[in-house]
Amino acid sequence: PSPGTLCRTKPTDLVFIIDSSRSVRPHEFEKIKVFVSRVIEALDVGPNATRVGVINYASAVRSEFSLQSHQSKAGLLQAVRRIQPLSTGTMTGLAIQFAISRAFSAAEGGRAGSPNFRKVAIVVTDGRPQDGVQDVSARARAAGIEIFALGVGRVDMGTLRQMASEPLDEHVDYVESYSAIEKLTDKFQEAFCVVSDLCATGDHDCEQVCVSTPGTYRCSCREGFSLNSDGRTCTACNGGLGSALDLVFLIDGSKSVRPENFELVKKFINQIVDSLEVSDKQAQVGLVQYSSSVRQEFPLGQFRTRKDIKAAVKKMSYMEKGTMTGQALKYLVDSSFSAINGARPGVPKVGIVFTDGRSQDYISDAAKKAKDSGFRMFAVGVGNAVEDELREIASEPVAEHYFYTADFRTISKIGKKLQMKICVEEDPCECKSIVKFQTKVEELINSLQQ
């Protein structure tokens, strides 16, 4: 971007500390002045915006002009043109000390530090200082001065690193000759550039709401709307949990679960079903039970209402054999989420795997395949379930996708947590209404306990 169009610079007290020791030839010194001028050209100069001062040093230190000397860009550029080299030794440490005690002082136009603006020193040198820079630079940085160190030619890199602020790779620059120093002007123009609020300037194509971030923006939507996949336009949410979701439960029916607990598991499933908006456009639910073998109770989309799904869950009979979790996961990946079994292309797929014991077969490959296929996998374990297995099944971040409780009676608490989690993040319609639903449930429970 051309300076001044997209660039609003953050108000800055900027002091250039330039080396004009005898090793810097007069024509080379002119190149430094061009560099300084170019950086100034890209700044918003003004008493309440950016102020610029220049310190010229060799064996002695000379303040060419202070932060308060010139309030306009034209005045600054004129003053830079008048600077003459000193052509003696290289007392870099002394120059930095001068910056701390004088150049950034209130008397010279420095402003009291505030989070709203920066204090920056740019040191340009080609020499090895005849004095120490490490301690004085540390003091400068401690005083809130951000130091950029620019080395030219035979400069000592160690010295540059002792001066510069962290992160060093952003604050240390090296060019082989003064004629190459102009290459750095873009970097500094950008370093001071807080790209203006693109939303405010109207350089965006958001249909409803534009959210500004430095240098870019993203679109969002008003309450009751959700952002379409183009990242730009919005669609009105329909009443409940707006989004489409293919959710399959994979339920452990092994004999260790025991009949009374199996009833609690059914309640747990129905608790989650209650929080979904079921229809062919919104949530579809499928159910698979496994023990030594795998049995599809009903595929995705067979039942079109919550009432029908809940009735089917209640009717499910209990298998009461072994625990082949690996085989069940493989079935989930290969069959449950296939189009033949009612899964819809492009709709988020969520699997909730429920188990109470160690699997009798190998789960790693199937667990990995489920996640690699882009399914969001939740693992719920009760009683003797093995935590490593749960973690292996769960999607990233694992801590948010696996749940464990010692007792079947507390699984309804997990159900509540899961209602929140299943909420597919991309869809604010769904999330908002789940949160509302959650609050309602919590209020009811609390009022019953009064």
Short mmCIF file of C-alpha atoms in Angstrom, two decimals:
data_model
loop_
_atom_site.label_atom_id
_atom_site.label_comp_id
_atom_site.label_asym_id
_atom_site.label_seq_id
_atom_site.Cartn_x
_atom_site.Cartn_y
_atom_site.Cartn_z
CA PRO A 1 0.00 0.00 0.00
CA SER A 2 1.27 3.47 -0.74
CA PRO A 3 2.17 5.26 2.49
CA GLY A 4 -0.67 7.28 3.88
CA THR A 5 -3.51 5.43 2.18
CA LEU A 6 -3.92 2.33 4.29
CA CYS A 7 -1.43 3.34 6.89
CA ARG A 8 -2.36 5.05 10.07
CA THR A 9 0.70 4.95 12.24
CA LYS A 10 0.35 4.50 15.94
CA PRO A 11 1.43 7.71 17.73
CA THR A 12 5.13 7.18 18.35
CA ASP A 13 8.04 9.09 19.84
CA LEU A 14 10.70 8.09 17.32
CA VAL A 15 14.37 8.95 17.68
CA PHE A 16 16.93 8.08 15.01
CA ILE A 17 20.45 7.55 16.38
CA ILE A 18 22.77 7.79 13.38
CA ASP A 19 26.47 7.01 13.18
CA SER A 20 28.52 9.55 11.24
CA SER A 21 31.97 8.37 12.38
CA ARG A 22 34.85 8.81 9.98
CA SER A 23 34.38 5.38 8.40
CA VAL A 24 31.06 6.63 6.98
CA ARG A 25 31.88 8.43 3.72
CA PRO A 26 29.98 11.65 2.94
CA HIS A 27 28.05 10.06 0.03
CA GLU A 28 27.18 7.11 2.33
CA PHE A 29 25.91 9.51 4.96
CA GLU A 30 23.59 10.98 2.30
CA LYS A 31 22.11 7.47 1.88
CA ILE A 32 21.33 7.34 5.62
CA LYS A 33 19.53 10.68 5.30
CA VAL A 34 17.46 9.33 2.39
CA PHE A 35 16.52 6.30 4.50
CA VAL A 36 15.49 8.50 7.45
CA SER A 37 13.43 10.73 5.12
CA ARG A 38 11.66 7.75 3.55
CA VAL A 39 10.64 6.37 6.94
CA ILE A 40 9.39 9.82 8.00
CA GLU A 41 7.35 10.13 4.78
CA ALA A 42 5.27 7.09 5.75
CA LEU A 43 4.42 8.35 9.24
CA ASP A 44 1.47 10.37 10.51
CA VAL A 45 3.48 13.30 11.82
CA GLY A 46 1.96 15.74 14.28
CA PRO A 47 2.13 16.88 17.90
CA ASN A 48 -0.50 14.29 18.93
CA ALA A 49 0.54 11.68 16.39
CA THR A 50 4.16 10.75 15.68
CA ARG A 51 7.05 13.00 16.72
CA VAL A 52 10.56 12.50 15.38
CA GLY A 53 13.97 13.48 16.72
CA VAL A 54 17.47 12.80 15.36
CA ILE A 55 20.68 12.20 17.30
CA ASN A 56 23.88 12.27 15.27
CA TYR A 57 26.96 10.74 16.88
CA ALA A 58 30.61 9.90 16.37
CA SER A 59 33.07 10.61 19.24
CA ALA A 60 30.61 13.18 20.51
CA VAL A 61 26.84 13.23 20.43
CA ARG A 62 24.86 15.96 18.76
CA SER A 63 21.12 16.41 18.97
CA GLU A 64 20.18 17.55 15.45
CA PHE A 65 16.59 18.20 16.45
CA SER A 66 14.36 17.10 19.30
CA LEU A 67 10.97 15.42 19.36
CA GLN A 68 9.33 18.83 19.72
CA SER A 69 11.35 20.75 17.14
CA HIS A 70 9.23 20.07 14.06
CA GLN A 71 5.47 19.51 14.10
CA SER A 72 5.11 18.94 10.36
CA LYS A 73 6.45 16.36 7.94
CA ALA A 74 7.81 19.08 5.63
CA GLY A 75 9.71 20.70 8.50
CA LEU A 76 11.21 17.35 9.50
CA LEU A 77 12.32 16.48 5.96
CA GLN A 78 13.97 19.88 5.58
CA ALA A 79 15.81 19.44 8.88
CA VAL A 80 17.04 15.97 7.86
CA ARG A 81 18.52 17.41 4.65
CA ARG A 82 20.60 19.90 6.69
CA ILE A 83 22.35 17.25 8.87
CA GLN A 84 26.13 17.11 8.41
CA PRO A 85 28.46 14.22 9.37
CA LEU A 86 30.74 14.56 12.43
CA SER A 87 33.47 12.26 11.02
CA THR A 88 35.22 11.22 14.23
CA GLY A 89 35.09 8.03 16.41
CA THR A 90 32.17 5.70 17.31
CA MET A 91 30.64 6.23 20.75
CA THR A 92 27.41 4.28 20.29
CA GLY A 93 26.84 3.66 24.03
CA LEU A 94 27.14 7.37 24.74
CA ALA A 95 24.55 8.13 22.05
CA ILE A 96 22.07 5.64 23.53
CA GLN A 97 22.63 7.14 27.00
CA PHE A 98 21.89 10.58 25.52
CA ALA A 99 18.63 9.18 24.11
CA ILE A 100 17.55 7.94 27.56
CA SER A 101 18.49 11.03 29.54
CA ARG A 102 17.73 13.75 27.00
CA ALA A 103 16.07 12.83 23.70
CA PHE A 104 13.08 10.99 25.19
CA SER A 105 12.74 13.41 28.16
CA ALA A 106 9.65 15.57 28.63
CA ALA A 107 11.83 18.68 28.31
CA GLU A 108 12.70 17.66 24.75
CA GLY A 109 9.13 16.76 23.81
CA GLY A 110 8.94 13.11 24.92
CA ARG A 111 5.49 12.04 26.10
CA ALA A 112 4.85 10.08 29.28
CA GLY A 113 4.61 6.41 28.34
CA SER A 114 1.09 5.15 27.79
CA PRO A 115 -0.18 1.98 26.12
CA ASN A 116 -1.50 4.17 23.31
CA PHE A 117 1.84 4.98 21.82
CA ARG A 118 5.35 3.66 21.42
CA LYS A 119 8.83 4.99 22.17
CA VAL A 120 11.16 3.78 19.43
CA ALA A 121 14.85 4.31 18.71
CA ILE A 122 16.40 3.28 15.40
CA VAL A 123 20.19 2.99 15.65
CA VAL A 124 22.08 3.01 12.32
CA THR A 125 25.77 2.13 12.61
CA ASP A 126 28.63 0.72 10.55
CA GLY A 127 31.21 0.44 13.25
CA ARG A 128 32.34 -1.39 16.31
CA PRO A 129 31.61 0.95 19.21
CA GLN A 130 34.55 2.26 21.21
CA ASP A 131 32.41 2.02 24.32
CA GLY A 132 30.03 -0.56 25.82
CA VAL A 133 26.45 -0.78 24.57
CA GLN A 134 25.06 -3.76 26.48
CA ASP A 135 24.17 -2.17 29.84
CA VAL A 136 23.00 1.13 28.47
CA SER A 137 20.79 -0.63 25.90
CA ALA A 138 19.28 -2.76 28.65
CA ARG A 139 18.50 0.43 30.60
CA ALA A 140 16.90 1.97 27.52
CA ARG A 141 14.71 -1.08 26.97
CA ALA A 142 13.79 -1.13 30.65
CA ALA A 143 12.69 2.50 30.25
CA GLY A 144 10.21 1.33 27.61
CA ILE A 145 12.23 2.26 24.53
CA GLU A 146 11.95 -0.24 21.68
CA ILE A 147 15.32 -0.41 19.88
CA PHE A 148 15.87 -1.37 16.26
CA ALA A 149 19.55 -1.92 15.39
CA LEU A 150 20.57 -1.50 11.74
CA GLY A 151 24.08 -2.56 10.85
CA VAL A 152 25.92 -1.73 7.65
CA GLY A 153 29.07 -3.21 6.14
CA ARG A 154 31.77 -4.26 8.60
CA VAL A 155 29.57 -3.88 11.63
CA ASP A 156 29.88 -6.30 14.58
CA MET A 157 26.68 -8.42 14.69
CA GLY A 158 27.14 -9.17 18.40
CA THR A 159 26.87 -5.45 19.15
CA LEU A 160 23.63 -5.15 17.17
CA ARG A 161 22.11 -8.03 19.16
CA GLN A 162 23.17 -6.42 22.47
CA MET A 163 21.31 -3.25 21.52
CA ALA A 164 18.11 -4.54 19.95
CA SER A 165 14.78 -5.33 21.58
CA GLU A 166 13.21 -8.77 21.52
CA PRO A 167 12.27 -10.56 19.32
CA LEU A 168 15.74 -10.01 17.81
CA ASP A 169 14.85 -11.23 14.34
CA GLU A 170 12.38 -8.34 14.05
CA HIS A 171 14.71 -5.74 15.54
CA VAL A 172 18.12 -6.50 14.03
CA ASP A 173 18.82 -5.77 10.36
CA TYR A 174 21.98 -5.95 8.34
CA VAL A 175 22.81 -4.59 4.88
CA GLU A 176 26.11 -5.02 3.12
CA SER A 177 26.47 -1.37 2.06
CA TYR A 178 24.84 2.01 2.48
CA SER A 179 23.50 1.86 -1.05
CA ALA A 180 21.41 -1.14 0.07
CA ILE A 181 19.92 0.58 3.11
CA GLU A 182 16.89 1.73 1.16
CA LYS A 183 15.79 -1.92 1.00
CA LEU A 184 14.83 -1.47 4.65
CA THR A 185 12.50 1.48 4.13
CA ASP A 186 9.51 -0.77 3.37
CA LYS A 187 10.13 -2.82 6.50
CA PHE A 188 10.09 0.30 8.66
CA GLN A 189 7.15 1.85 6.90
CA GLU A 190 5.28 -1.36 7.76
CA ALA A 191 6.70 -1.58 11.28
CA PHE A 192 5.01 1.71 12.19
CA CYS A 193 1.90 1.02 10.23
CA VAL A 194 -1.22 0.10 12.13
CA VAL A 195 -3.30 -0.59 9.05
CA SER A 196 -6.35 1.53 9.33
CA ASP A 197 -9.65 0.12 10.29
CA LEU A 198 -10.70 -1.51 7.01
CA CYS A 199 -14.28 -1.71 8.26
CA ALA A 200 -14.38 2.04 8.88
CA THR A 201 -12.90 2.86 5.49
CA GLY A 202 -15.59 0.75 3.85
CA ASP A 203 -13.06 -1.48 2.06
CA HIS A 204 -15.06 -4.60 2.81
CA ASP A 205 -17.94 -6.59 1.37
CA CYS A 206 -19.66 -7.86 4.52
CA GLU A 207 -23.42 -8.04 4.25
CA GLN A 208 -24.15 -7.26 7.92
CA VAL A 209 -21.30 -6.78 10.36
CA CYS A 210 -17.60 -6.09 9.68
CA VAL A 211 -15.13 -6.92 12.46
CA SER A 212 -11.79 -5.16 12.13
CA THR A 213 -8.45 -6.78 12.99
CA PRO A 214 -5.06 -5.21 12.23
CA GLY A 215 -4.53 -5.23 8.49
CA THR A 216 -7.60 -7.30 7.73
CA TYR A 217 -11.21 -7.94 8.70
CA ARG A 218 -13.79 -10.69 8.94
CA CYS A 219 -17.55 -10.64 8.54
CA SER A 220 -20.10 -11.61 11.12
CA CYS A 221 -23.88 -11.43 11.46
CA ARG A 222 -26.44 -9.82 13.71
CA GLU A 223 -28.20 -11.79 16.46
CA GLY A 224 -30.54 -14.33 14.90
CA PHE A 225 -28.49 -14.74 11.72
CA SER A 226 -25.63 -17.06 10.85
CA LEU A 227 -22.72 -16.49 8.48
CA ASN A 228 -22.86 -18.43 5.22
CA SER A 229 -19.94 -20.46 3.96
CA ASP A 230 -18.85 -17.60 1.66
CA GLY A 231 -17.76 -15.80 4.84
CA ARG A 232 -19.69 -12.72 3.72
CA THR A 233 -23.45 -13.12 3.57
CA CYS A 234 -25.92 -14.04 6.32
CA THR A 235 -28.99 -16.28 6.64
CA ALA A 236 -31.71 -15.99 9.24
CA CYS A 237 -31.62 -18.75 11.85
CA ASN A 238 -34.70 -20.92 12.11
CA GLY A 239 -36.22 -21.32 15.54
CA GLY A 240 -34.22 -23.96 17.36
CA LEU A 241 -30.81 -25.50 17.00
CA GLY A 242 -30.50 -24.23 13.51
CA SER A 243 -27.82 -26.25 11.94
CA ALA A 244 -27.69 -29.55 10.14
CA LEU A 245 -25.90 -32.28 12.06
CA ASP A 246 -25.50 -36.04 11.56
CA LEU A 247 -25.15 -37.54 15.04
CA VAL A 248 -24.58 -41.26 15.65
CA PHE A 249 -24.48 -42.87 19.11
CA LEU A 250 -22.28 -45.95 19.50
CA ILE A 251 -23.44 -47.70 22.65
CA ASP A 252 -21.69 -50.43 24.62
CA GLY A 253 -24.22 -53.21 25.40
CA SER A 254 -21.72 -55.61 26.96
CA LYS A 255 -22.75 -57.71 29.94
CA SER A 256 -20.79 -55.61 32.43
CA VAL A 257 -23.19 -52.71 31.86
CA ARG A 258 -26.06 -54.45 33.75
CA PRO A 259 -29.75 -53.97 32.93
CA GLU A 260 -30.53 -51.09 35.32
CA ASN A 261 -27.51 -49.15 34.03
CA PHE A 262 -28.52 -49.84 30.44
CA GLU A 263 -31.75 -47.95 31.21
CA LEU A 264 -29.69 -45.00 32.49
CA VAL A 265 -27.69 -45.03 29.25
CA LYS A 266 -30.94 -44.78 27.27
CA LYS A 267 -31.97 -41.80 29.38
CA PHE A 268 -28.56 -40.23 28.69
CA ILE A 269 -29.10 -40.63 24.93
CA ASN A 270 -32.58 -39.14 25.10
CA GLN A 271 -31.38 -36.23 27.19
CA ILE A 272 -29.07 -35.28 24.32
CA VAL A 273 -31.74 -35.94 21.68
CA ASP A 274 -33.97 -33.49 23.59
CA SER A 275 -31.54 -30.67 22.94
CA LEU A 276 -31.55 -31.19 19.16
CA GLU A 277 -33.84 -29.74 16.53
CA VAL A 278 -34.64 -32.89 14.56
CA SER A 279 -35.73 -32.73 10.89
CA ASP A 280 -34.40 -33.76 7.50
CA LYS A 281 -32.87 -30.27 7.18
CA GLN A 282 -31.45 -30.12 10.71
CA ALA A 283 -30.27 -32.82 13.10
CA GLN A 284 -30.47 -36.51 12.17
CA VAL A 285 -29.72 -39.18 14.76
CA GLY A 286 -28.56 -42.76 14.29
CA LEU A 287 -27.96 -45.43 16.94
CA VAL A 288 -25.62 -48.44 16.94
CA GLN A 289 -25.25 -50.92 19.82
CA TYR A 290 -22.26 -53.22 20.14
CA SER A 291 -21.00 -55.99 22.38
CA SER A 292 -19.37 -59.03 20.73
CA SER A 293 -21.01 -57.98 17.48
CA VAL A 294 -22.34 -54.71 16.07
CA ARG A 295 -26.03 -53.99 15.54
CA GLN A 296 -27.46 -50.92 13.87
CA GLU A 297 -30.57 -50.04 15.90
CA PHE A 298 -31.61 -47.36 13.41
CA PRO A 299 -29.73 -45.41 10.72
CA LEU A 300 -29.46 -41.63 10.35
CA GLY A 301 -32.69 -40.06 9.16
CA GLN A 302 -34.94 -43.08 9.70
CA PHE A 303 -36.85 -41.12 12.35
CA ARG A 304 -37.76 -37.53 11.55
CA THR A 305 -38.91 -36.31 14.96
CA ARG A 306 -37.49 -36.27 18.47
CA LYS A 307 -40.51 -38.17 19.72
CA ASP A 308 -39.92 -41.08 17.30
CA ILE A 309 -36.19 -41.22 18.06
CA LYS A 310 -36.82 -41.30 21.81
CA ALA A 311 -39.41 -44.06 21.44
CA ALA A 312 -36.92 -46.14 19.39
CA VAL A 313 -34.19 -45.60 22.01
CA LYS A 314 -36.51 -46.76 24.80
CA LYS A 315 -37.39 -49.94 22.84
CA MET A 316 -33.74 -50.91 22.28
CA SER A 317 -33.00 -54.34 23.77
CA TYR A 318 -29.75 -55.12 25.54
CA MET A 319 -27.16 -57.41 23.84
CA GLU A 320 -25.27 -58.53 26.98
CA LYS A 321 -22.08 -60.05 25.53
CA GLY A 322 -18.44 -58.93 25.06
CA THR A 323 -16.87 -55.53 24.28
CA MET A 324 -15.64 -55.16 20.67
CA THR A 325 -15.16 -51.38 20.59
CA GLY A 326 -12.70 -51.48 17.65
CA GLN A 327 -15.14 -53.38 15.47
CA ALA A 328 -17.90 -50.94 16.44
CA LEU A 329 -15.77 -47.89 15.56
CA LYS A 330 -14.96 -49.44 12.20
CA TYR A 331 -18.70 -49.91 11.58
CA LEU A 332 -19.33 -46.26 12.50
CA VAL A 333 -16.75 -45.03 10.01
CA ASP A 334 -17.55 -47.41 7.15
CA SER A 335 -21.34 -47.70 7.48
CA SER A 336 -23.08 -45.30 9.83
CA PHE A 337 -21.74 -42.18 8.16
CA SER A 338 -22.22 -43.45 4.60
CA ALA A 339 -24.80 -41.98 2.24
CA ILE A 340 -26.53 -45.39 1.96
CA ASN A 341 -27.28 -45.15 5.67
CA GLY A 342 -28.76 -41.65 5.43
CA ALA A 343 -25.68 -39.47 6.04
CA ARG A 344 -25.82 -36.16 4.17
CA PRO A 345 -22.79 -34.91 2.23
CA GLY A 346 -21.26 -31.71 3.60
CA VAL A 347 -23.08 -31.96 6.94
CA PRO A 348 -20.95 -32.07 10.14
CA LYS A 349 -20.65 -35.64 11.48
CA VAL A 350 -20.53 -36.25 15.22
CA GLY A 351 -19.99 -39.62 16.92
CA ILE A 352 -20.65 -40.20 20.62
CA VAL A 353 -19.06 -43.45 21.79
CA PHE A 354 -20.20 -44.82 25.10
CA THR A 355 -18.32 -47.63 26.89
CA ASP A 356 -17.93 -49.07 30.36
CA GLY A 357 -14.89 -51.32 29.95
CA ARG A 358 -11.67 -52.16 28.17
CA SER A 359 -12.13 -53.16 24.57
CA GLN A 360 -11.42 -56.83 23.73
CA ASP A 361 -10.11 -55.84 20.30
CA TYR A 362 -7.77 -53.27 18.81
CA ILE A 363 -9.17 -49.75 18.51
CA SER A 364 -6.26 -47.55 17.28
CA ASP A 365 -6.72 -47.83 13.51
CA ALA A 366 -10.47 -47.31 13.54
CA ALA A 367 -10.21 -44.46 16.08
CA LYS A 368 -7.64 -42.71 13.90
CA LYS A 369 -9.67 -43.25 10.75
CA ALA A 370 -12.76 -41.71 12.37
CA LYS A 371 -10.83 -38.55 13.22
CA ASP A 372 -8.99 -38.44 9.88
CA SER A 373 -12.37 -38.62 8.14
CA GLY A 374 -13.26 -35.34 9.84
CA PHE A 375 -15.79 -36.78 12.28
CA ARG A 376 -16.04 -35.06 15.64
CA MET A 377 -15.68 -37.91 18.15
CA PHE A 378 -16.76 -37.76 21.77
CA ALA A 379 -15.86 -40.59 24.14
CA VAL A 380 -17.87 -41.20 27.30
CA GLY A 381 -16.62 -43.73 29.80
CA VAL A 382 -18.22 -45.09 32.96
CA GLY A 383 -17.03 -47.46 35.68
CA ASN A 384 -14.17 -49.62 34.42
CA ALA A 385 -13.65 -47.74 31.13
CA VAL A 386 -9.99 -47.22 30.31
CA GLU A 387 -8.94 -43.62 30.08
CA ASP A 388 -6.25 -44.16 27.39
CA GLU A 389 -8.88 -45.74 25.15
CA LEU A 390 -11.26 -42.84 25.67
CA ARG A 391 -8.49 -40.37 24.82
CA GLU A 392 -7.61 -42.35 21.72
CA ILE A 393 -11.20 -42.18 20.47
CA ALA A 394 -11.71 -38.49 21.33
CA SER A 395 -11.14 -35.67 18.84
CA GLU A 396 -8.75 -32.79 19.47
CA PRO A 397 -8.59 -30.98 21.83
CA VAL A 398 -8.91 -34.28 23.68
CA ALA A 399 -9.78 -32.74 27.05
CA GLU A 400 -12.96 -31.31 25.58
CA HIS A 401 -14.02 -34.53 23.86
CA TYR A 402 -13.75 -37.21 26.49
CA PHE A 403 -15.70 -37.65 29.70
CA TYR A 404 -15.39 -40.17 32.47
CA THR A 405 -17.47 -40.89 35.54
CA ALA A 406 -17.23 -43.72 38.03
CA ASP A 407 -20.95 -44.06 38.42
CA PHE A 408 -23.75 -44.52 35.89
CA ARG A 409 -26.05 -42.33 37.96
CA THR A 410 -23.95 -39.25 37.17
CA ILE A 411 -24.00 -39.66 33.41
CA SER A 412 -26.84 -37.17 33.07
CA LYS A 413 -24.31 -34.50 34.17
CA ILE A 414 -22.11 -35.56 31.25
CA GLY A 415 -25.16 -35.31 29.04
CA LYS A 416 -25.54 -31.65 29.95
CA LYS A 417 -21.90 -30.92 29.18
CA LEU A 418 -22.19 -32.73 25.88
CA GLN A 419 -25.24 -30.75 24.81
CA MET A 420 -23.02 -27.69 24.95
CA LYS A 421 -20.16 -29.36 23.13
CA ILE A 422 -22.07 -30.93 20.25
CA CYS A 423 -23.05 -27.44 19.33
CA VAL A 424 -21.19 -27.10 16.02
CA GLU A 425 -19.05 -24.02 16.55
CA GLU A 426 -19.38 -22.74 13.01
CA ASP A 427 -23.05 -22.12 13.50
CA PRO A 428 -23.88 -19.33 15.93
CA CYS A 429 -27.61 -20.04 15.45
CA GLU A 430 -27.17 -23.45 16.94
CA CYS A 431 -24.81 -22.37 19.66
CA LYS A 432 -26.95 -19.51 20.85
CA SER A 433 -30.04 -21.64 21.16
CA ILE A 434 -28.16 -24.45 22.90
CA VAL A 435 -26.90 -21.95 25.42
CA LYS A 436 -30.45 -20.68 25.93
CA PHE A 437 -31.68 -24.25 26.26
CA GLN A 438 -28.93 -24.97 28.81
CA THR A 439 -29.84 -22.00 30.94
CA LYS A 440 -33.50 -23.01 30.91
CA VAL A 441 -32.64 -26.56 32.05
CA GLU A 442 -30.39 -25.24 34.81
CA GLU A 443 -33.08 -22.84 36.04
CA LEU A 444 -35.64 -25.69 36.17
CA ILE A 445 -33.28 -27.94 38.12
CA ASN A 446 -32.45 -25.15 40.54
CA SER A 447 -36.10 -24.29 41.14
CA LEU A 448 -36.86 -27.96 41.91
CA GLN A 449 -34.09 -28.02 44.49
CA GLN A 450 -35.34 -24.94 46.36
#
